[in-house]
Coordinates of C-alpha atoms in Angstrom, one line a residue:
E468 CA 172.2 38.7 -96.5
Y469 CA 172.7 35.5 -94.5
M470 CA 171.0 33.3 -97.0
G471 CA 172.7 35.0 -100.0
T472 CA 176.0 34.3 -98.4
L473 CA 175.0 30.7 -97.8
R474 CA 174.1 30.3 -101.5
L475 CA 177.4 31.8 -102.7
R476 CA 179.4 29.6 -100.4
G477 CA 177.5 26.4 -101.3
L478 CA 180.2 23.7 -101.4
R479 CA 180.7 22.1 -104.9
S480 CA 182.7 19.0 -105.6
P481 CA 186.3 19.8 -106.5
M482 CA 186.5 16.8 -108.9
D483 CA 186.8 17.1 -112.6
F484 CA 183.8 15.4 -114.3
S485 CA 185.0 15.6 -117.8
E486 CA 185.4 11.8 -118.1
P487 CA 184.0 8.8 -116.3
T488 CA 185.5 8.4 -112.8
V489 CA 186.1 5.3 -110.6
L490 CA 186.7 5.8 -106.9
E491 CA 187.4 3.4 -104.1
A492 CA 186.6 3.8 -100.4
D493 CA 185.8 1.9 -97.3
V494 CA 182.2 3.2 -97.2
C495 CA 180.0 4.8 -99.8
I496 CA 177.1 6.9 -98.5
V497 CA 174.2 7.8 -100.7
G498 CA 172.7 11.1 -99.6
G499 CA 174.5 14.1 -98.2
G500 CA 171.7 15.4 -95.9
P501 CA 172.2 15.9 -92.2
T502 CA 172.3 12.2 -91.4
G503 CA 174.6 11.2 -94.3
I504 CA 177.0 14.0 -93.8
T505 CA 177.1 13.5 -90.0
L506 CA 177.9 9.8 -90.6
A507 CA 180.6 10.8 -93.0
A508 CA 182.2 13.1 -90.5
L509 CA 182.1 10.5 -87.7
L510 CA 183.7 7.9 -90.0
G511 CA 186.4 10.3 -91.0
K512 CA 187.2 11.0 -87.4
L513 CA 187.9 7.2 -87.0
G514 CA 190.1 7.2 -90.1
V515 CA 187.6 5.4 -92.4
S516 CA 187.7 6.6 -96.1
V517 CA 184.2 7.7 -97.2
V518 CA 182.6 8.9 -100.5
V519 CA 179.3 10.7 -100.3
L520 CA 177.0 10.9 -103.4
E521 CA 174.7 14.0 -103.1
R522 CA 172.4 14.8 -105.9
Y523 CA 172.2 18.6 -105.2
E524 CA 175.0 20.9 -106.1
L525 CA 174.4 23.3 -103.2
V526 CA 173.4 23.0 -99.6
N527 CA 169.6 22.9 -99.3
D528 CA 168.6 26.4 -98.0
S529 CA 165.2 25.2 -96.7
P530 CA 164.9 24.8 -92.9
R531 CA 163.1 21.4 -92.8
A532 CA 163.9 20.2 -89.3
G533 CA 164.0 22.8 -86.5
Q534 CA 164.3 20.9 -83.1
I535 CA 167.0 18.8 -81.6
D536 CA 167.7 17.7 -78.1
D537 CA 170.9 17.5 -76.1
D538 CA 171.6 14.0 -77.4
G539 CA 171.6 15.3 -81.0
L540 CA 173.9 18.2 -80.1
R541 CA 176.3 15.7 -78.5
V542 CA 176.4 13.7 -81.8
W543 CA 177.2 16.9 -83.7
Q544 CA 179.9 17.6 -81.2
A545 CA 181.4 14.2 -81.9
A546 CA 181.2 14.9 -85.6
G547 CA 183.4 17.9 -85.2
L548 CA 181.1 21.0 -84.9
S549 CA 182.6 23.7 -82.7
M550 CA 180.9 24.9 -79.6
Q551 CA 180.4 28.3 -81.3
T552 CA 178.5 26.6 -84.1
L553 CA 176.3 24.6 -81.6
A554 CA 175.7 27.7 -79.6
H555 CA 173.6 29.2 -82.4
A556 CA 170.6 27.1 -81.4
L557 CA 167.9 28.7 -79.2
D558 CA 167.1 27.0 -75.9
L559 CA 163.4 27.6 -75.4
D560 CA 160.7 26.4 -73.1
V561 CA 158.1 24.0 -74.6
V562 CA 154.6 25.2 -74.0
F563 CA 151.2 23.6 -74.5
S564 CA 148.8 26.5 -75.1
S565 CA 145.1 27.0 -75.6
A566 CA 143.5 29.0 -78.4
C567 CA 145.1 32.2 -79.7
D568 CA 143.4 35.6 -79.6
S569 CA 143.5 36.9 -83.2
S570 CA 143.2 40.5 -82.1
S571 CA 146.3 40.5 -79.9
G572 CA 148.2 37.3 -80.8
N573 CA 148.3 36.3 -77.1
F574 CA 147.3 32.9 -75.9
R575 CA 144.4 32.6 -73.5
R576 CA 145.9 30.0 -71.3
E577 CA 149.0 27.9 -70.8
L578 CA 148.1 24.3 -70.2
L579 CA 151.7 23.4 -69.4
R580 CA 155.2 25.0 -69.6
L581 CA 158.2 22.7 -69.7
R582 CA 161.1 24.8 -68.5
N583 CA 164.2 24.2 -70.5
C584 CA 167.5 23.7 -68.7
K585 CA 171.0 22.3 -69.2
G586 CA 170.8 18.5 -69.2
P587 CA 173.2 15.8 -68.1
L588 CA 174.6 15.4 -71.6
G589 CA 176.3 18.9 -71.6
F590 CA 173.7 20.9 -73.5
P591 CA 170.2 22.3 -73.0
E592 CA 167.4 19.7 -73.2
H593 CA 165.6 21.3 -76.1
N594 CA 167.3 23.3 -78.9
F595 CA 165.9 25.0 -82.0
F596 CA 168.5 25.3 -84.8
Y597 CA 168.7 26.5 -88.4
Q598 CA 169.3 23.4 -90.5
P599 CA 171.1 25.0 -93.5
F600 CA 173.6 26.6 -91.2
V601 CA 174.4 23.2 -89.6
E602 CA 174.6 21.3 -92.8
L603 CA 177.0 23.9 -94.2
A604 CA 179.1 23.6 -91.1
L605 CA 179.2 19.8 -91.4
R606 CA 180.2 20.1 -95.0
R607 CA 183.1 22.3 -94.0
V608 CA 184.3 19.8 -91.4
C609 CA 184.3 17.1 -94.1
D610 CA 185.9 19.2 -96.9
E611 CA 188.5 21.0 -94.7
E612 CA 189.3 19.1 -91.5
L613 CA 188.7 15.6 -92.9
A614 CA 189.6 16.0 -96.5
E615 CA 192.1 13.1 -96.2
Y616 CA 189.3 10.7 -95.5
V617 CA 186.0 12.2 -96.7
R618 CA 185.0 13.3 -100.2
V619 CA 181.6 14.8 -100.8
L620 CA 180.5 14.6 -104.5
S621 CA 177.8 17.2 -105.0
G622 CA 175.6 17.1 -108.0
V623 CA 175.9 13.3 -108.4
Q624 CA 172.6 11.4 -108.7
F625 CA 172.6 7.8 -107.4
V626 CA 171.2 5.4 -110.1
G627 CA 172.0 1.9 -109.1
L628 CA 174.1 -0.9 -107.6
E629 CA 176.3 -3.6 -109.0
W630 CA 176.2 -7.0 -107.3
R631 CA 178.8 -9.8 -107.2
S632 CA 178.7 -13.4 -106.2
S633 CA 181.5 -15.8 -105.3
T634 CA 181.9 -19.2 -103.8
G635 CA 183.1 -17.6 -100.5
L636 CA 179.9 -15.6 -100.0
A637 CA 176.7 -17.0 -98.8
A638 CA 174.7 -14.5 -100.8
P639 CA 175.5 -11.9 -103.5
Q640 CA 176.9 -8.6 -102.1
V641 CA 177.0 -5.1 -103.4
C642 CA 180.4 -4.2 -104.7
E643 CA 179.8 -0.9 -106.6
A644 CA 177.5 2.1 -106.7
R645 CA 176.8 4.0 -109.8
G646 CA 175.9 7.7 -110.1
I647 CA 175.4 10.3 -112.8
H648 CA 176.8 13.8 -112.6
V649 CA 173.8 16.0 -113.1
S650 CA 175.6 18.7 -115.1
T651 CA 177.7 16.6 -117.5
G652 CA 175.7 13.4 -117.6
L653 CA 178.8 11.3 -117.1
T654 CA 178.8 8.1 -115.0
M655 CA 180.5 7.7 -111.6
F656 CA 181.6 4.4 -110.1
V657 CA 182.3 4.0 -106.4
K658 CA 183.7 0.7 -105.1
A659 CA 183.4 0.1 -101.4
R660 CA 183.1 -2.5 -98.6
H661 CA 179.9 -1.1 -97.2
F662 CA 177.1 1.0 -98.6
V663 CA 174.8 3.2 -96.6
G664 CA 171.5 4.7 -97.8
A665 CA 170.8 8.1 -96.2
D666 CA 168.8 9.6 -98.9
G667 CA 165.5 10.4 -97.1
G668 CA 162.0 9.0 -96.9
S669 CA 161.7 8.5 -100.7
S670 CA 165.0 6.7 -100.8
S671 CA 166.1 5.4 -104.2
F672 CA 168.8 3.4 -102.4
R673 CA 166.1 1.5 -100.5
R674 CA 164.1 0.9 -103.7
E675 CA 167.2 -0.4 -105.4
L676 CA 167.5 -3.0 -102.6
G677 CA 163.9 -3.9 -102.9
I678 CA 163.1 -3.2 -99.2
E679 CA 159.5 -2.3 -98.4
M680 CA 158.2 0.1 -95.7
D681 CA 155.7 -0.9 -93.0
G682 CA 153.7 1.3 -90.8
V683 CA 151.0 4.0 -90.9
S684 CA 150.7 7.3 -92.9
W685 CA 148.0 9.7 -91.9
E686 CA 146.9 10.7 -95.4
H687 CA 143.8 12.6 -94.2
D688 CA 145.6 14.6 -91.6
R689 CA 147.5 17.2 -93.6
W690 CA 149.4 20.2 -92.2
L691 CA 150.5 23.5 -93.8
V692 CA 154.0 24.5 -92.7
L693 CA 155.3 28.1 -93.3
D694 CA 158.9 29.0 -92.8
C695 CA 159.5 32.7 -93.1
E696 CA 162.1 35.3 -92.4
L697 CA 161.3 38.8 -91.1
K698 CA 162.4 41.4 -93.7
H699 CA 165.0 43.9 -92.6
S700 CA 162.6 46.8 -93.5
A701 CA 160.2 45.4 -90.9
T702 CA 162.6 44.9 -88.1
G703 CA 161.7 48.2 -86.4
A704 CA 158.1 47.2 -86.3
R705 CA 158.7 43.7 -85.1
G706 CA 156.3 44.0 -82.3
A707 CA 153.5 44.9 -84.7
V708 CA 154.3 42.0 -87.0
L709 CA 155.0 39.3 -84.4
P710 CA 153.3 39.7 -81.1
P711 CA 156.1 39.2 -78.4
A712 CA 154.0 36.8 -76.4
S713 CA 153.5 34.4 -79.3
M714 CA 157.2 33.8 -80.0
D715 CA 158.8 33.4 -76.6
A716 CA 158.8 29.6 -76.7
F717 CA 158.1 26.5 -78.8
R718 CA 154.3 26.3 -78.6
F719 CA 151.9 23.5 -79.2
I720 CA 148.5 25.1 -79.9
C721 CA 145.9 22.6 -78.6
T722 CA 142.6 23.7 -80.1
P723 CA 140.1 21.3 -81.6
G724 CA 139.2 23.6 -84.4
R725 CA 142.8 24.4 -85.5
A726 CA 145.7 22.7 -83.8
G727 CA 149.1 24.1 -84.6
I728 CA 152.7 24.7 -83.8
Q729 CA 154.8 27.9 -83.8
L730 CA 158.4 28.6 -82.9
P731 CA 161.2 31.1 -83.5
L732 CA 164.4 29.9 -85.3
P733 CA 167.9 31.4 -85.3
F734 CA 168.8 34.3 -87.6
G735 CA 165.4 35.9 -87.6
H736 CA 163.5 33.0 -89.0
Y737 CA 160.1 31.7 -87.8
R738 CA 157.9 28.7 -88.3
Y739 CA 154.2 28.3 -88.3
E740 CA 152.3 25.0 -88.7
F741 CA 148.5 24.6 -89.1
A742 CA 146.3 21.6 -89.1
L743 CA 144.2 21.6 -92.3
R744 CA 140.5 20.8 -92.6
P745 CA 139.2 18.5 -95.3
D746 CA 137.5 21.3 -97.2
E747 CA 140.8 23.3 -97.4
L748 CA 142.7 20.4 -99.1
K749 CA 140.7 20.5 -102.3
D750 CA 142.0 23.9 -103.4
I751 CA 145.6 23.9 -102.2
G752 CA 146.5 20.4 -103.1
D753 CA 149.6 18.6 -101.8
Q754 CA 152.1 19.3 -104.6
T755 CA 155.1 21.5 -103.8
G756 CA 156.8 21.7 -107.2
V757 CA 157.5 24.9 -109.1
D758 CA 154.9 23.9 -111.7
D759 CA 152.1 23.9 -109.2
V760 CA 151.3 27.6 -109.6
S761 CA 147.6 27.5 -108.8
G762 CA 148.2 25.4 -105.7
Q763 CA 151.0 27.6 -104.5
L764 CA 148.8 30.7 -104.9
A765 CA 146.0 29.0 -102.9
R766 CA 148.5 28.1 -100.2
V767 CA 149.7 31.7 -99.9
A768 CA 146.1 33.0 -99.6
L769 CA 145.3 30.4 -97.0
A770 CA 148.5 31.2 -95.1
K771 CA 147.5 34.8 -94.8
V772 CA 144.1 33.8 -93.3
L773 CA 145.7 31.4 -90.9
L774 CA 148.4 33.9 -89.8
A775 CA 145.7 36.4 -89.1
E776 CA 144.2 33.8 -86.6
R777 CA 147.5 33.9 -84.8
G778 CA 147.5 37.7 -84.6
V779 CA 150.0 38.3 -87.5
T780 CA 148.6 41.1 -89.5
S781 CA 151.2 42.0 -92.1
F782 CA 152.1 39.1 -94.4
D783 CA 154.2 41.4 -96.6
S784 CA 156.7 41.9 -93.8
F785 CA 157.8 38.3 -94.3
S786 CA 160.1 36.6 -96.8
V787 CA 158.7 33.1 -97.3
R788 CA 161.4 30.5 -97.3
R789 CA 159.1 27.4 -97.5
L790 CA 155.4 26.9 -97.8
A791 CA 154.3 23.3 -98.1
V792 CA 151.7 20.7 -97.2
Y793 CA 152.9 17.6 -95.5
T794 CA 151.6 14.3 -94.1
Y795 CA 153.2 12.7 -91.1
H796 CA 154.2 9.0 -90.9
A797 CA 155.2 6.3 -88.5
R798 CA 156.9 3.9 -90.8
S799 CA 159.9 1.7 -90.8
A800 CA 161.8 -0.4 -93.4
R801 CA 161.3 -4.2 -93.0
T802 CA 165.1 -4.6 -92.7
W803 CA 167.7 -2.0 -92.2
V804 CA 170.7 -4.2 -92.9
L805 CA 171.0 -6.3 -96.1
D806 CA 174.4 -8.0 -96.5
N807 CA 176.9 -5.1 -96.7
C808 CA 174.2 -2.4 -97.2
V809 CA 172.6 -0.4 -94.4
L810 CA 169.8 2.1 -94.2
V811 CA 169.8 5.1 -91.8
G812 CA 167.7 8.1 -91.0
D813 CA 164.4 8.6 -92.9
A814 CA 165.5 6.0 -95.4
A815 CA 165.1 3.4 -92.5
H816 CA 162.3 5.0 -90.5
M817 CA 160.0 8.0 -90.5
L818 CA 158.5 9.4 -87.3
P819 CA 155.7 11.8 -86.4
P820 CA 157.2 15.3 -86.0
F821 CA 155.5 16.2 -82.8
G822 CA 158.2 14.8 -80.5
G823 CA 161.0 16.5 -82.4
Q824 CA 162.8 13.1 -82.8
G825 CA 163.0 12.7 -86.6
L826 CA 166.4 14.3 -87.2
V827 CA 167.7 13.3 -83.8
S828 CA 166.9 9.6 -84.6
G829 CA 169.0 10.0 -87.8
A830 CA 171.9 11.5 -85.8
R831 CA 171.7 8.6 -83.3
D832 CA 171.7 6.1 -86.3
A833 CA 174.9 7.8 -87.5
L834 CA 176.6 7.7 -84.2
A835 CA 175.7 4.0 -83.5
L836 CA 176.5 2.8 -87.0
G837 CA 179.8 4.8 -87.5
F838 CA 181.9 3.0 -84.9
Q839 CA 180.4 -0.4 -85.9
L840 CA 181.3 0.1 -89.5
W841 CA 184.8 1.0 -88.4
L842 CA 185.1 -2.1 -86.3
V843 CA 183.8 -4.4 -89.0
G844 CA 185.8 -2.7 -91.8
S845 CA 189.0 -2.9 -89.7
R846 CA 188.3 -6.6 -89.1
L847 CA 188.2 -6.0 -85.4
A848 CA 184.7 -7.4 -85.1
S849 CA 182.4 -9.9 -86.9
P850 CA 180.2 -8.6 -89.7
Q851 CA 177.2 -9.7 -87.6
L852 CA 177.8 -6.6 -85.5
L853 CA 175.7 -4.7 -88.0
R854 CA 172.7 -6.7 -86.9
V855 CA 173.3 -5.4 -83.4
F856 CA 173.0 -1.9 -84.8
E857 CA 169.5 -2.7 -86.2
E858 CA 168.3 -4.4 -83.1
E859 CA 169.4 -1.5 -80.8
R860 CA 168.1 1.3 -83.0
R861 CA 164.9 -0.3 -84.0
R862 CA 163.8 -0.8 -80.4
H863 CA 164.5 2.9 -79.7
V864 CA 162.9 4.2 -82.8
W865 CA 159.7 2.2 -82.1
W866 CA 159.4 3.6 -78.6
V867 CA 160.1 7.2 -79.7
S868 CA 157.4 6.9 -82.4
V869 CA 154.9 5.8 -79.7
V870 CA 155.8 8.9 -77.6
S871 CA 155.6 11.2 -80.6
Y872 CA 152.2 9.9 -81.6
T873 CA 151.0 10.3 -78.1
V874 CA 152.0 13.9 -78.2
S875 CA 150.2 14.3 -81.6
I876 CA 147.0 13.0 -80.0
A877 CA 147.4 15.4 -77.1
V878 CA 147.8 18.4 -79.5
S879 CA 145.3 17.7 -82.3
S880 CA 142.6 15.4 -80.9
S881 CA 139.0 16.5 -81.6
F882 CA 137.4 14.2 -79.1
S883 CA 136.1 16.0 -76.1
T884 CA 136.9 13.0 -73.8
L885 CA 140.5 12.9 -74.9
R886 CA 140.8 16.7 -74.5
L887 CA 139.5 16.6 -70.9
L888 CA 141.9 13.8 -70.1
R889 CA 144.7 15.7 -71.7
D890 CA 143.9 18.9 -69.8
G891 CA 143.8 16.9 -66.5
I892 CA 147.2 15.2 -67.2
L893 CA 148.8 18.5 -68.2
G894 CA 147.4 20.3 -65.2
A895 CA 148.8 17.6 -62.9
L896 CA 152.2 17.9 -64.6
R897 CA 152.1 21.7 -64.2
I898 CA 151.4 21.4 -60.5
S899 CA 154.2 18.9 -60.1
G900 CA 156.7 21.3 -61.7
I901 CA 157.9 18.8 -64.3
R902 CA 160.9 19.8 -66.4
A903 CA 161.6 19.3 -70.1
G904 CA 164.4 16.9 -69.3
T905 CA 162.0 14.6 -67.4
V906 CA 159.9 14.3 -70.6
G907 CA 163.0 13.6 -72.6
S908 CA 163.8 10.7 -70.3
W909 CA 160.6 9.0 -71.5
T910 CA 162.4 8.1 -74.7
Y911 CA 165.1 6.1 -72.7
C912 CA 166.1 2.7 -74.1
R913 CA 169.0 0.6 -72.9
A914 CA 171.6 -0.4 -75.5
L915 CA 172.1 -4.2 -76.2
W916 CA 175.8 -4.6 -77.2
I917 CA 177.2 -4.5 -73.7
A918 CA 178.8 -6.7 -71.1
P919 CA 176.6 -9.0 -69.1
P920 CA 175.8 -8.2 -65.5
R921 CA 178.5 -9.4 -63.0
R922 CA 176.2 -9.5 -59.9
L923 CA 172.8 -11.0 -59.3
R924 CA 171.3 -7.7 -58.2
E925 CA 172.5 -6.1 -61.5
L926 CA 170.7 -8.9 -63.4
L927 CA 167.4 -8.8 -61.5
F928 CA 167.2 -5.0 -60.9
P929 CA 169.1 -3.4 -63.7
V930 CA 167.2 -0.1 -63.5
L931 CA 168.5 0.3 -60.0
F932 CA 171.9 -1.4 -60.1
N933 CA 173.3 -1.5 -63.6
A934 CA 174.7 1.4 -65.7
R935 CA 175.7 -0.8 -68.6
G936 CA 173.8 0.1 -71.7
L937 CA 173.2 3.7 -70.6
Q938 CA 174.7 6.8 -72.1
I939 CA 177.3 8.3 -69.8
V940 CA 176.7 11.9 -68.6
Q941 CA 178.9 14.6 -70.0
P942 CA 180.2 17.1 -67.4
E943 CA 182.7 19.9 -67.9
L944 CA 186.2 19.0 -66.7
R945 CA 188.6 21.5 -65.3
V946 CA 191.9 21.5 -67.2
S947 CA 194.9 23.3 -65.7
G948 CA 195.7 26.5 -67.6
A949 CA 192.7 26.2 -69.9
R950 CA 188.9 26.8 -69.9
P951 CA 186.7 23.9 -68.8
I952 CA 186.1 21.4 -71.5
L953 CA 183.4 18.8 -72.1
L954 CA 184.2 15.2 -71.4
D955 CA 183.7 13.9 -75.0
S956 CA 186.2 16.4 -76.3
L957 CA 188.9 14.7 -74.2
L958 CA 187.8 11.1 -74.9
G959 CA 188.3 11.3 -78.7
P960 CA 186.5 9.3 -81.4
G961 CA 187.3 5.8 -80.1
F962 CA 186.6 3.8 -77.0
G963 CA 187.2 5.4 -73.6
L964 CA 188.4 4.1 -70.2
I965 CA 187.3 6.5 -67.4
G966 CA 188.6 6.3 -63.9
V967 CA 186.1 7.2 -61.2
R968 CA 187.8 7.9 -57.9
C969 CA 190.9 6.1 -59.3
S970 CA 193.4 6.5 -62.1
A971 CA 192.6 4.9 -65.5
T972 CA 196.1 5.8 -66.7
N973 CA 197.7 3.7 -63.9
A974 CA 195.3 0.9 -64.6
L975 CA 196.4 0.8 -68.2
A976 CA 200.1 0.9 -67.2
A977 CA 199.5 -2.2 -65.1
A978 CA 197.9 -4.1 -68.0
S979 CA 199.7 -6.9 -69.8
P980 CA 201.4 -6.1 -73.2
S981 CA 198.9 -8.2 -75.1
D982 CA 196.0 -6.3 -73.5
L983 CA 197.6 -3.0 -74.3
S984 CA 198.2 -4.0 -77.9
F985 CA 194.5 -5.1 -78.2
L986 CA 193.2 -1.8 -76.6
S987 CA 195.4 0.3 -78.9
T988 CA 193.6 -1.1 -81.9
L989 CA 190.3 0.2 -80.4
K990 CA 191.7 3.8 -80.3
L991 CA 191.2 3.8 -76.5
S992 CA 191.7 7.0 -74.5
A993 CA 192.2 7.0 -70.8
I994 CA 190.6 9.8 -68.7
D995 CA 191.2 10.4 -65.0
L996 CA 188.4 12.3 -63.4
C997 CA 190.6 12.9 -60.3
D998 CA 193.6 15.1 -60.3
N999 CA 196.9 14.3 -58.5
N1000 CA 195.4 15.6 -55.3
G1001 CA 192.4 13.3 -55.5
V1002 CA 190.0 16.2 -56.3
D1003 CA 187.3 15.5 -58.9
R1004 CA 187.8 17.6 -62.0
D1005 CA 184.1 17.3 -62.8
D1006 CA 182.9 18.2 -59.3
G1007 CA 181.9 14.5 -58.8
V1008 CA 179.2 14.5 -61.5
V1009 CA 180.2 11.1 -63.0
A1010 CA 181.0 9.6 -59.6
R1011 CA 177.5 10.5 -58.3
W1012 CA 175.9 9.2 -61.5
V1013 CA 177.6 5.8 -61.7
G1014 CA 177.6 5.5 -57.9
G1015 CA 173.9 5.4 -57.9
Y1016 CA 174.1 2.1 -59.7
H1017 CA 177.4 0.5 -58.6
G1018 CA 178.3 2.1 -55.3
H1019 CA 180.7 4.8 -54.5
G1020 CA 184.0 2.9 -54.6
P1021 CA 186.8 3.3 -57.2
L1022 CA 185.5 2.1 -60.6
L1023 CA 186.7 1.8 -64.2
L1024 CA 184.2 2.5 -66.9
L1025 CA 184.7 1.2 -70.4
V1026 CA 182.7 3.5 -72.8
R1027 CA 181.8 2.8 -76.4
P1028 CA 182.5 5.5 -79.1
D1029 CA 178.8 6.4 -78.9
R1030 CA 179.3 7.1 -75.2
V1031 CA 177.3 4.1 -74.0
V1032 CA 178.8 2.4 -70.9
C1033 CA 179.9 -1.0 -72.1
D1034 CA 181.3 -2.4 -68.9
V1035 CA 182.0 -1.4 -65.3
V1036 CA 184.6 -3.1 -63.0
S1037 CA 186.3 -2.2 -59.7
E1038 CA 189.8 -0.8 -59.5
E1039 CA 190.9 -4.1 -57.9
E1040 CA 189.7 -6.1 -60.8
G1041 CA 191.5 -3.8 -63.2
V1042 CA 191.8 -3.8 -67.0
A1043 CA 192.3 -7.6 -67.1
A1044 CA 188.7 -8.1 -66.1
L1045 CA 187.5 -6.1 -69.1
M1046 CA 189.4 -8.1 -71.7
P1047 CA 187.5 -11.4 -71.9
T1048 CA 184.2 -9.6 -72.2
M1049 CA 185.4 -7.2 -74.8
R1050 CA 187.0 -9.9 -76.9
A1051 CA 183.8 -11.9 -76.7
L1052 CA 181.6 -8.9 -77.7
L1053 CA 183.8 -8.3 -80.8
A1054 CA 184.1 -12.0 -81.8
T1055 CA 180.5 -13.1 -81.3
P1056 CA 178.2 -10.0 -81.2
E1057 CA 175.1 -12.1 -81.8
A1058 CA 175.8 -14.1 -78.6
A1059 CA 176.0 -10.8 -76.7
L1060 CA 172.8 -9.7 -78.3
E1061 CA 171.0 -12.9 -77.2
T1062 CA 172.4 -12.4 -73.7
S1063 CA 171.1 -8.8 -73.7
K1064 CA 167.7 -9.9 -74.8
H1065 CA 167.6 -12.4 -72.0
N1066 CA 168.6 -9.7 -69.5
L1067 CA 166.0 -7.3 -71.0
A1068 CA 163.3 -10.0 -70.5
I1069 CA 164.3 -10.3 -66.9
E1070 CA 164.3 -6.5 -66.6
T1071 CA 160.8 -6.4 -68.1
I1072 CA 159.5 -9.1 -65.8
A1073 CA 161.0 -7.5 -62.7
G1074 CA 159.6 -4.1 -63.7
T1075 CA 156.2 -5.6 -64.3
V1076 CA 156.2 -7.3 -60.9
A1077 CA 157.3 -4.1 -59.2
A1078 CA 154.5 -2.2 -61.0
V1079 CA 151.9 -4.7 -59.9
L1080 CA 153.1 -4.6 -56.3
A1081 CA 153.1 -0.8 -56.3
F1082 CA 149.6 -0.9 -57.7
F1083 CA 148.3 -3.1 -54.9
V1084 CA 150.2 -1.1 -52.3
L1085 CA 148.5 2.1 -53.5
L1086 CA 145.2 0.3 -53.7
G1087 CA 145.5 -0.9 -50.1
A1088 CA 146.5 2.6 -49.0
A1089 CA 143.5 4.1 -50.7
L1090 CA 141.1 1.5 -49.2
L1091 CA 142.6 2.1 -45.7
A1092 CA 142.3 5.8 -46.1
H1093 CA 138.7 5.4 -47.3
R1094 CA 137.8 3.2 -44.3
R1095 CA 139.4 5.7 -41.9
W1096 CA 137.5 8.6 -43.5
R1097 CA 134.2 6.7 -43.1
S1098 CA 134.9 5.9 -39.5
W1099 CA 135.7 9.6 -38.8
S1100 CA 132.5 10.8 -40.7
L1101 CA 130.1 8.4 -38.9
P1102 CA 128.0 10.2 -36.2
S1103 CA 128.9 9.2 -32.7
P1104 CA 126.3 6.9 -31.0
E1105 CA 124.0 8.5 -28.4
L1106 CA 124.7 7.6 -24.8

């Protein structure tokens, strides 16, 4: 019933395609998947006109991605999804399990259980969502709430770009995108200032630009993924179909013979993934088209056998939504920015799926690129700001791919030495009581387009004394006469000025008229975390967070639209201290980038020195303990 409703309400383009059409917009996005439509919504919130070319008429009803972290939900919150829509996601523990007993469906041993909890960004650390539901909700935001700025053209296939060259340009730039309406065959023309490719890993937009992909694809490591829905007639016998112990969490199944993944999804959907052996690939193939009948039948037969290994005995109780063979990749485009064209999401980078960071990375791309396109398109910042986007996001994507590949080795390695090492590490983490949020922090990466440190200790020890470049926490704020509301909902889509133990509103009132005029162009919102009585409306969450870096005095925080702390000043310094740095960041973003790289190098050197010192301290302590143990264990001399 749910999927039938989704199909009937698939959003079609309201335009009349009876004759060729020419449209003009600030930004043209090729691809209306989760990354493209999220970017369109974020740009619409900033008042940027957007045209999205999407080749499919209806929202894709296949649940491809299934996991998102609190950072991704925060992006969708910024894009306009309601809290009720975001609440549909399941917040589950992440479990590393040993082999499954095929007779009962229970797992013999849990190697590690990462307890899920609400994170500092306002949402649970790990969430498992239903992608068609989210995509449809994002389409509604664009077609209903942002119809003045965003137009999604469904059923329009991108076919090429038009280039122009003039004496004022150092190189030719794209001025127009062409598309063909699939049903009528008529040509569409979209003129825009900037063009964004968000059309997936096999991006036709990227091929049109002639950009190659570098990296690794594991062609010999194939996985079979099964997305299924429990039929209504089998609901009463759910325990017999799906053993309760097997679907209480997101599970990595760490067995050398058959590694796998399984998890529940909202609305009664389930996902099973199985690592395939070389002898199984010959029969099932890797084609997923409707013409591959023999391969599809072989995949169904194999899925029945593999499900029986997990204790699922009645395949007929399922309605199969997707059954496909996939290969995972760690690849990235050689450049993400070419003149006025930008790549985001899978068109720019493809990650191993084991860390659950593929779709999240695309959402981060959308959030980081959205406000930078707005600044450049509004002529508030230099066009070179888009280079900062690539530098910031490429570093983060590289590190996330390393973490994801490390998880894949832990799950599917067939080497006994690596398995013993994995079991030892997971056992130690289990004893330590590690949480899911601690693992999520391993993907931390400081932003680069920020103000330089103002004090020597911030420069030498930024991990301890500098909050610039970090994403600010998102607590709930108490609002008089209303329910508590998350911080981002009050900040709005632009820049934010947050007063910690002081009044940001009063600080703005004391600013000069020229500074106020400049800040108004940045859509700046002022938030006072203290009420009139000096009581923190967020129970001191932000004050404790930033106080750990900059002390516990009254502070003003300048926050970028992607909620990264851009600068921190004291109340005495006021708004005037923010202005020179902010103007310099907008006028010469490359200079800010070079400064950040210099600071990053110092941070790396300082961190390396600290790690070496810690190593020698631990080594000395171990040698001292060993010497004392030997002195205690020696027999006493005879008198």
